[in-house]
Amino acid sequence: MEFGLLGPLQARIAGRAVPLNGPRQAKMLAALLLDANTTVPMERLVAVMWDTRPPATAVRQVQDAVSGLRRNLVVRGAPASLISTRRGGYEIHLAQGRLDLLEFDHERHLAEQQTVPSGTAAALRRALARWRGNALADVPGRALEIDAARLNERRAATHKECLAIELDLGRHREVIDELTALLHTHPFDEQVAEHLMLALYRCRRQGEALRVYERLRRTLAGELGVDPAPPLRELHQRILTADPALTAVPPATGPSPTGPWATPPQSPAPALTGPDMAMPVRQLPLDVPDFVGRADALAEIAGLLDGSAPNRAPVAVVVGGPGVGKSCLVTHAARRACAGFPDGQLYLDLAATSDEPRDPAMMLAEALRALSVAGSAIPSSLSERAALYRSLLVDRRMLVVLDDAGHADQVLPLLPGADGCAVLITSRTLLTQLPGARHIDLDVLSPAEARELFTGIVGRRRVEREPGETEAILDCCGNLPLAIRIASGKLTGRPAWSLRVLRERIEDESRRLAELRIGDLSVRASVELSLRLLPQDAVRALGLLGLLGPHTLPGWVVGPLLDRPDGEEVLDLLVDASLVRLVATDALGEPRYRLHDLIRTCAVELAASLPAEDKRDAVVRVLSVWLELIGYGTERLPAAGLLTAAPGSAPRRALPRPVVDRLMSDPVGWFDAERDNLLGAVKLAADRGLDELAWELAAGAATYYDHRCLYQDWQHGHRLALDAAEAAGNARGVSVLLRGLGQLHIYQDEFDLATRTLESSLTLCRKAGDRRGEALTIAMLGTVSRVQGRDDEALERVEQALAIAVGEGDRHMQAQLSCSMAVMKLMQDKLDEAEPWFATALRQARTLGDAHRVAVVLRRFSRLHDRRGDPDEALRCLGQALATFENLADERCAAYTLLEVGRVHAGRHDRDRAAPALERAAALFHRHGDRQDEAACWQLIGDLDALAGAPHLAHQHRGRALRLWQTIGDINETNPPARPSSP
């Protein structure tokens, strides 16, 4: 299997060229190969697919193209795992020898390691041999043309470097033809001309060397109106005078040259990660583009992080007052140190200065999710989470950044303890209890650094026009970075102002409140100064933003807060004044904003003066937009509607349709970007007594949590809303939330707790006459009955739920429950009765256009085919189902399908095909905390081991299954379930 970018796009499997089905597959393959072994984001693939504005269905079309490409390659012999679906994109997995670009980079890297020029030249020649022509010569597209041009430039630079070294090695005869061709391709390149002239002269072709100079001189004069540079003119003169030094060949020793043909060193490749981490974690915030100074602090941090330095410290704490620039410094230093930590960088905001400091247990859960541990696989206790976290990092080289730490107890559980890892911490207080930590005391900027920062923002011309006013402004700011940014932001937003106007305003202590200093000089005066010069609607917006909590927010929230359509213009005023920070751009390309912790504190104080009714109305408007967006996004998720309750009475507010279409171009990506805000919105509603909004927001996110297996978020949001609904006596909300928690308990193998929770929900549904809710709850109870082996009870409950669904005209639920009826008949060995139920479910799902439901039915239909002795038809159904689930990035349903694939092959006693599918399924079940189905996988593998005559392996795998079943039995009061949760 070989792929090529360095020439026409090439794909060969088993020695044969793979024909690509149209330009779209070619573009997708090219984009994946350009970033092989790295996740390619969906927005990048969309940009590659369309040169102009993409259509509203762009994400779906990209998914279809990648899915088709994957099938095309697999059919011709590529492994199914070649292209994998990742969060927010796709990744192609290739060894170095399978892609010419990777081979080229490898040989370039080897060239840089050489200490002898001849070795460098040989490695560069091997690198150049990987090229077959201009990169991506046959693949159209503006985005790819830019990538191709970049690759071609790298090829040219490598070629020039190689020829320069070979010329120094005395191979002047051999390089003349190649230098001539290069100069023809790059007619303005004086360095190529210089080397060609020298090579010709050394071959006693003085006249030809002089003609090269004359042609270049005329070309430069005619095209650019310039003369050759001094080095070339000097060489020309030396050739005219027959300088004997020109014929001397330098000795072929020493390191490779560092002249114009040398390329900058490459960063070390990321270390290979284990199977639990799909790709290196890159969580560092955006660097500050106008970062200035701090040379001593940066050098000290670099020394502490350098693994080879004698003074290295695994933990460095940057300590300083508010607004002094701790986070900016650490982010800048961490980004500079990235190359030394190839396995990734974790970033955790401990929020010690906020109203709600982050709990270490929750932070560990966030870190574990970043390390690809999800669902119930995250332990419940702090000590267990810390132990798992340390274990995952033990063999990795990672940098952990802990921002805004409050005390040692908050930090200690988050320390990796691995030799290859390092930790950077920011805090307002000394953390002397941290073992081995070095503290760096960060003060205000020096006068020169403060002036550089101010000049960079305001502009050199204005500063040079009023140098005295500049010094006066900086003196009033006390050289504090936050104050300088606020003051200079005012000037940037008001280009007609002179610096004198600002100096007169802040020089008046009554306007500064005499607090613009460290200690007896506070940042608060800078914030208040900024607020005085802002329009009243911007001040009001800042106060209301403070009510939304310490979350990173999308820009649209200001519009609903102020109840005006131009809210983002007001937001721009706050950003210009450095009161709101643009901290990142999410995967959808949307900017993300955050209030600095001190500014948010000031904002909350500002909001305190607003009428209570105004504040409540503003919060309701924002939450009603969240609710509308959640509903809109949920409708576009796989299996949408089955976990979502009918709307309650909470208000809903729509954003302009173009904004909604932009946000929802990738609904899963939108949910991923707003994940923190989903919980934040529920908490905000609960804290303000908005119980109807609280339960609808929590319940609305359940489908997303189900799709992503985010069980902790699911439970946390439902518990917050449940407390609010119960306190308000909101029976409808309580019933919906209990049903959602019941489904969650089923996923977590907590069947006794699921039964109690669902029975409580059922009672409330019947009291309220909520027939749809009653049917869903009964169906979930039927799942518990089936898993625990009470088949008659399970069948009765499914029949009861189906009758209600038919009466209510709920076609989605009918399709689901028709399939459940088929499963129950199958489990009773009534194969002839099961088939029409499967056929009905399949027809209903296809009529609804529900691809996910079709795949679910096909997966379960496969069991009937297998039972009837038709394993080939069973595998065909499973293949279709698996392709759908992988295309939709539904890992849990993909795992269920892989389990069925393993069962079919196991029925044929084909261990070679069964074991890989079962092991993949077990890994996914383990990742999401599904002990029951993971146990089923290991039991099947153990049975196959026994049949293959491997008793030791059989004992090992069956023992693993037994331990999992015992764990489930410990969770439930009853015996462990009799069968897996997905038949």
Steps between C-alpha positions, in 0.01 A plus 500: 500500500662825382378858471660796330463879505837599356383491141157400369280363780569129535337213686621144447385190685652158436702653217195627313384859457178584682259694276338785693132564440508861387676819607334509842658175614833623360473824697411321822785252461746781427387699803532197730842406361635853543442463875544123532481363855336823616131578529390719210220729625168504319535871417828426319335225293214734411751765388677244282176376346365844398697799371196725538242526778406146605136389492293446814547124458879528482572290808272220387653500152850481646390210721357323195819558300727370777272202557509419130878537493535268798280236335690534173833436671371219721346317204843497336674356803572788738430439871171636630694702756696690234271804526345555841233741616626739763335766710441783255667337200678199348849350513693270264748268668816424304844371584796701374573271206141522371499869402761682293457823699579321826806341337612839368468654848683207655796531262508875560514431872785251449684763296480743789653243733806443281833644607683432170396696185516190281252328730273804491509509121421128477199537729375801303534303174289221652241760600489646148464152352154476658368764256327404175414852379319805633301425814130415449537584133165344405278607792319835453393736775617832644575366848702208366686727258635691799614176663654381174687828461636465852619146428658604171686778680633244748614284212680794338663601829616141555637481146693827539639392836614169353667661199675756721647224715605296196666805349698542821595133475664566161227350284478809281478304173211291626284791624517729193199351318281504809601857591424608143152345520439659841596844373268456205216421746599779740646770270533762778683277749843662538632227728433231241667720240799551732547125542458434128761766416741348752444145366557614141815691594643197679442303181706760311188637328566863595312646203182305579521609864518865391204453263292363791574822690416720203168325435402533864605866509281580198208299643514681834531841336224441248248326729570652840707811431783389736863392472643171629582491871857576619602131549417418139669814370809411704508147353468646152801723561703212645428289191607789276832522686540119514524494879689173575310459831187417300643170385577381853251239620422515876590186699213251513474495876295669766131552538254581227493865385261744657475730202204586279443138397469372855148446628395579856507207740186298533330454835536149633220270399248416769582189694286201423202491730332202649168366384306701755587837349392555140727799440722738698299743712545865395299711745712811546308827455583742221831677547494875558610650165643819653683334790797711609793470738519256789833372362635399842180321599478320166863390525445373854192304397680358196784383725260339744323313217818389321542130572876518444558800726652433845256740667188348346192503722190295418270766652530877446261747665465852362380722784381861475224748567180530296542633151877458499495263201558156655279309258640680195855423608432132568309452174783664304765295679302178458460552127873562465566174687255286298772323304642356821165337583400313183224299667292813552404782732212498747344831607274519806347820637464452876302827533613560860413868479149438369183458701528125446856364514527179305497182703810280444280196438316679218828625356639146502190380315561772238865396468409131470250576224774685314711184536220295337345360818125554491167402649495275805862408433581814702522392866271663751742593780767768496781262595406247229482770234838637608654152490363431150617842381854437626502153344400633158781758506774277637659424161409824328676831457225754563478855626217578741392862549290575810364852476374705794575259785384593847667263744717190507211261566345609172823428312650189658259245340578650157878448514607220261796366695665373179862586415414600146225743599515855631244734655458877466271665755370854544384618840455815702649337808811297578438126486781399732343163578566370149800263509790607280321803359692809388327835544545786257387838634349706220498878543373779277670574170822698489464857363648392164268197472196710597586753230547220244161351586328838484669592170411167342129554569466876447744535211852640479400820319264618774751417772787682331276802446431532875783327690442694823131409507595135446722497807229669708239242395731209580582654835129521583459136396781394734644286217232241576423300180122492544484874565722575200283287272185676619647848457655431160182322391310823552745684277487231232122520494511879481756594232395868508610537862838645587695326775458818705123439521551159660780627728279778635222252573710246689726756664202620703509279811130546557449328168754229575370463854868509606528123456692445180800332667631178662421456870352842553460506121213284371384385160145597588565866420607404149175312448291785637689750287421294193136472596463879537606548141274228359145555370235412754378200304853355503523548878164329540614216273812448710292483819261248347785291359627463854178318588573218254785355704867421434446331167640559154208648308399534134454851368125472442414510873526879517205549265248314719650651815432852373193400295642667189615362165841676493629342819830394345579864420472575870718195566763647267511811720571284803767303313665822381517618860659167604211439737395187313765272354489312173657180628457249218322399183301177526490212253217670309705818455296694756686742730485429873502772765568509871504760774818518704426388853550847653298668231220248547498585872461867407229404253300321768523813717376706207206263453408535868378852427262382226134427581444136593233463232740624230764248605251214508363593157850516352593159638172351374563638151847343481383168640207492260745530209710218643185289523401575140850418372514178701170390350607595149829315536342193660267456203810458283676243717488123442203337676354845570171512686498178701655653811353847457175579676218700346555873555388648828393857560847658508546788255702454184673775306651461154813662364496626138480205262841564333662489844322177589595339168864595557505366854318182403703417190655234725258432788730261684782752467273770641407287800868420555590870495219594739539204734598706805219744431241220486562433868554869576157584357331235714676627812416861421132411457495291818677768706247761390197284569415450132402137549319458166799626306734292716333165429445571130865603454625190682266260322565662163872420518444131579512386136840666456630351824372161383674536163832601659464270806553800731347332801646735763361808324167328450467411866626836629258701287202280581575511873524880499171532314332229708574686823347816352193318363436316826536820703246671272259203498541468123368145453540499121863603524569246774350215295708587191823535696444174688445324169825641366685390813340157470640456149839614628488240780430231237810606306701481823371150585320637809184307433344506846545875522366533145186307597428718804563821305287396201213381716492842669497665158222269380279591796539871423436448128173319571386766743569772244352306207834510315439203270819537295709525814315199640582293189869594506529421869327163462730416208804578715364279778458231235872529425579442867269196507661355189855552620417339834346197328128565567393445141125474550495822698721669241268395214195622688661839557607538137147412382352752743739776388439423132124522542537847652738611223252386233221682678706817520610475136868517593666338199856524633402316814306244299810422294705458816245282678423288190867408501480428874205267436704317237785460749268358765353249254850403397601441860195274540620298198195612300697572186203507263322753722813712533553548126187709426577723798852560367362571153248745643765680706731523199224636276397757761857620554561537127173687455609743770838546329669410829833349395601432858181307577539303174849399613372396844233279343751345258734424788230316689353342184839337447437272801195352327698429183775337704252288695352379171839386378576790266812664652592667171175698500554578868847641425362702209247666732767562760736650243235752395420583862865543598567736210207718608605511864860582415384769259288651780786460752271295726756295692258315725281369219812417300617293796170312515534426128857376538380271779243352261767460229711311751205278594434405139863409436514317833204291387717390210789429742699760305717645774720697260206716394302495824774602744598834337137613484436396859816665627406827326153480650639425847730802481206728412279355772782545750550859388135578569461297819270230356616208716224261396571504129875513553466183705307334216789575263764345726283196568462435128873543443566258787264244348682529167834459677376177657385364164839593351682300765637800694380430857726763657356777283150365551543515878639852479221640283217320682641622830488856373134455405421349839656791687290744300180309574590492869544877492153542352359270768658716769334810354152343497313340786390218271721252320705615201299536176432185309592639161659802330307826477497493121385156367 
